[in-house]
């Protein structure tokens, strides 16, 4: 994440690197998508950025090891040249039903939240970059 964020800064972008304490796929009556829990100060920085910017583009870098899918999500606002870096991961073996729900809905929501359940939400209609490459995973 640090090297990718540095490359954006070298091109003149403003960046925010987040360091979630937890990351999980959720499917409940309250939230469906990827849920990451942030430290309070990082959440406040994200909340301030999101209040002033519309993040319309995303880059997703993916890697897998055993049953874990690792992601680096780069939420981007090209107009203001602002990028938010969100590392995340989830266990594919225990998330099959949640992955099916996301595939069927054709939408992935990324919830960046703090422990009191305040959150900043990013919505993505192209779910493929977030999902494991194996269609039955």
Tab-separated table of C-alpha atoms in Angstrom:
chain	number	residue	atom	x	y	z
A	1	UNK	CA	0.000	0.000	0.000
A	2	UNK	CA	2.746	2.453	0.922
A	3	UNK	CA	4.517	2.086	-2.434
A	4	UNK	CA	1.292	2.460	-4.407
A	5	UNK	CA	0.266	5.525	-2.386
A	6	UNK	CA	3.734	7.017	-2.928
A	7	UNK	CA	3.322	6.562	-6.702
A	8	UNK	CA	0.062	8.521	-6.545
A	9	UNK	CA	1.699	11.274	-4.455
A	10	UNK	CA	4.535	11.468	-6.992
A	11	UNK	CA	1.870	12.283	-9.603
A	12	UNK	CA	0.501	15.090	-7.403
A	13	UNK	CA	-2.445	13.265	-5.813
A	14	UNK	CA	-3.587	13.716	-2.220
A	15	UNK	CA	-3.681	10.320	-0.517
A	16	UNK	CA	-5.101	8.796	2.623
A	17	UNK	CA	-3.787	5.399	3.708
A	18	UNK	CA	-6.093	3.481	6.036
A	19	UNK	CA	-5.110	0.705	8.430
A	20	UNK	CA	-8.181	-1.387	9.320
A	21	UNK	CA	-8.134	-3.421	12.494
A	22	UNK	CA	-10.548	-5.942	11.023
A	23	UNK	CA	-12.005	-6.839	7.650
A	24	UNK	CA	-14.853	-9.216	6.834
A	25	UNK	CA	-17.584	-9.885	4.301
A	26	UNK	CA	-21.005	-9.227	5.822
A	27	UNK	CA	-24.520	-10.119	4.766
A	28	UNK	CA	-27.124	-8.953	7.255
A	29	UNK	CA	-30.244	-6.853	7.376
A	30	UNK	CA	-28.005	-3.856	8.192
A	31	UNK	CA	-25.108	-4.260	5.748
A	32	UNK	CA	-24.099	-6.444	2.831
A	33	UNK	CA	-20.604	-6.094	1.448
A	34	UNK	CA	-17.080	-5.666	2.691
A	35	UNK	CA	-16.810	-4.222	6.174
A	36	UNK	CA	-13.558	-2.752	7.514
A	37	UNK	CA	-13.101	-1.282	10.988
A	38	UNK	CA	-10.877	1.794	11.245
A	39	UNK	CA	-9.105	3.558	14.095
A	40	UNK	CA	-10.973	6.705	15.169
A	41	UNK	CA	-8.473	9.237	13.813
A	42	UNK	CA	-8.314	7.554	10.396
A	43	UNK	CA	-12.095	7.340	10.264
A	44	UNK	CA	-12.359	11.072	10.981
A	45	UNK	CA	-9.861	11.841	8.192
A	46	UNK	CA	-11.858	9.672	5.778
A	47	UNK	CA	-15.160	11.202	6.831
A	48	UNK	CA	-13.787	14.712	6.204
A	49	UNK	CA	-12.464	13.725	2.743
A	50	UNK	CA	-15.707	11.979	1.772
A	51	UNK	CA	-17.765	15.002	2.790
A	52	UNK	CA	-15.918	17.151	0.239
A	53	UNK	CA	-15.320	14.676	-2.596
A	54	UNK	CA	-17.180	12.204	-4.756
A	55	UNK	CA	-15.178	9.023	-5.275
A	56	UNK	CA	-16.212	7.839	-8.729
A	57	UNK	CA	-13.356	5.530	-9.760
A	58	UNK	CA	-11.697	2.557	-8.143
A	59	UNK	CA	-8.630	0.397	-8.635
A	60	UNK	CA	-8.572	-3.003	-6.958
A	61	UNK	CA	-5.406	-5.034	-6.483
A	62	UNK	CA	-6.010	-8.646	-5.477
A	63	UNK	CA	-3.923	-11.539	-4.197
A	64	UNK	CA	-4.866	-14.901	-2.714
A	65	UNK	CA	-3.225	-17.288	-0.288
A	66	UNK	CA	-4.928	-20.530	0.690
A	67	UNK	CA	-8.529	-19.525	1.436
A	68	UNK	CA	-7.877	-15.826	2.038
A	69	UNK	CA	-8.432	-13.121	-0.562
A	70	UNK	CA	-6.416	-9.950	0.011
A	71	UNK	CA	-7.420	-6.634	-1.543
A	72	UNK	CA	-6.015	-3.161	-1.839
A	73	UNK	CA	-8.914	-0.924	-2.807
A	74	UNK	CA	-8.022	2.521	-4.119
A	75	UNK	CA	-11.081	4.776	-4.065
A	76	UNK	CA	-10.390	7.698	-6.400
A	77	UNK	CA	-11.732	11.158	-7.108
A	78	UNK	CA	-10.044	12.099	-10.406
A	79	UNK	CA	-11.381	15.665	-10.331
A	80	UNK	CA	-9.607	16.556	-7.090
A	81	UNK	CA	-6.856	13.952	-7.587
A	82	UNK	CA	-7.604	12.373	-4.229
A	83	UNK	CA	-7.149	8.668	-3.466
A	84	UNK	CA	-8.082	6.628	-0.403
A	85	UNK	CA	-6.226	3.331	0.110
A	86	UNK	CA	-8.173	0.596	1.887
A	87	UNK	CA	-6.466	-2.749	2.518
A	88	UNK	CA	-8.927	-5.553	3.179
A	89	UNK	CA	-9.169	-9.322	3.277
A	90	UNK	CA	-11.754	-12.052	3.696
A	91	UNK	CA	-11.915	-15.805	4.035
A	92	UNK	CA	-13.336	-17.268	0.820
A	93	UNK	CA	-14.004	-20.699	2.350
A	94	UNK	CA	-16.469	-19.358	4.924
A	95	UNK	CA	-17.940	-16.651	2.681
A	96	UNK	CA	-19.470	-18.632	-0.209
A	97	UNK	CA	-23.059	-17.539	0.505
A	98	UNK	CA	-22.035	-13.904	0.988
A	99	UNK	CA	-20.072	-13.988	-2.278
A	100	UNK	CA	-23.111	-15.453	-4.054
A	101	UNK	CA	-25.299	-12.652	-2.673
A	102	UNK	CA	-22.846	-10.040	-3.940
A	103	UNK	CA	-22.629	-11.701	-7.369
A	104	UNK	CA	-26.424	-11.912	-7.644
A	105	UNK	CA	-26.988	-8.304	-6.582
A	106	UNK	CA	-24.286	-7.041	-8.959
A	107	UNK	CA	-23.158	-4.578	-6.321
A	108	UNK	CA	-20.443	-4.488	-3.690
A	109	UNK	CA	-20.581	-2.004	-0.868
A	110	UNK	CA	-17.412	-1.157	1.015
A	111	UNK	CA	-18.167	0.010	4.545
A	112	UNK	CA	-15.310	1.851	6.251
A	113	UNK	CA	-16.512	2.205	9.807
A	114	UNK	CA	-15.590	2.833	13.360
A	115	UNK	CA	-16.679	0.710	16.296
A	116	UNK	CA	-19.769	2.823	17.045
A	117	UNK	CA	-21.106	1.826	13.583
A	118	UNK	CA	-20.715	5.246	11.935
A	119	UNK	CA	-19.483	4.515	8.430
A	120	UNK	CA	-18.442	5.895	5.079
A	121	UNK	CA	-19.794	3.782	2.239
A	122	UNK	CA	-18.422	3.224	-1.248
A	123	UNK	CA	-20.706	1.474	-3.753
A	124	UNK	CA	-19.336	-0.529	-6.695
A	125	UNK	CA	-21.419	-1.932	-9.535
A	126	UNK	CA	-18.521	-3.900	-11.020
A	127	UNK	CA	-18.039	-6.619	-8.410
A	128	UNK	CA	-15.574	-8.789	-10.343
A	129	UNK	CA	-12.354	-7.091	-9.143
A	130	UNK	CA	-13.361	-7.730	-5.518
A	131	UNK	CA	-14.209	-11.411	-5.877
A	132	UNK	CA	-11.982	-14.469	-6.079
A	133	UNK	CA	-11.189	-15.582	-9.599
A	134	UNK	CA	-12.679	-19.047	-9.082
A	135	UNK	CA	-16.396	-18.720	-9.886
A	136	UNK	CA	-17.355	-21.324	-7.303
A	137	UNK	CA	-15.204	-19.932	-4.486
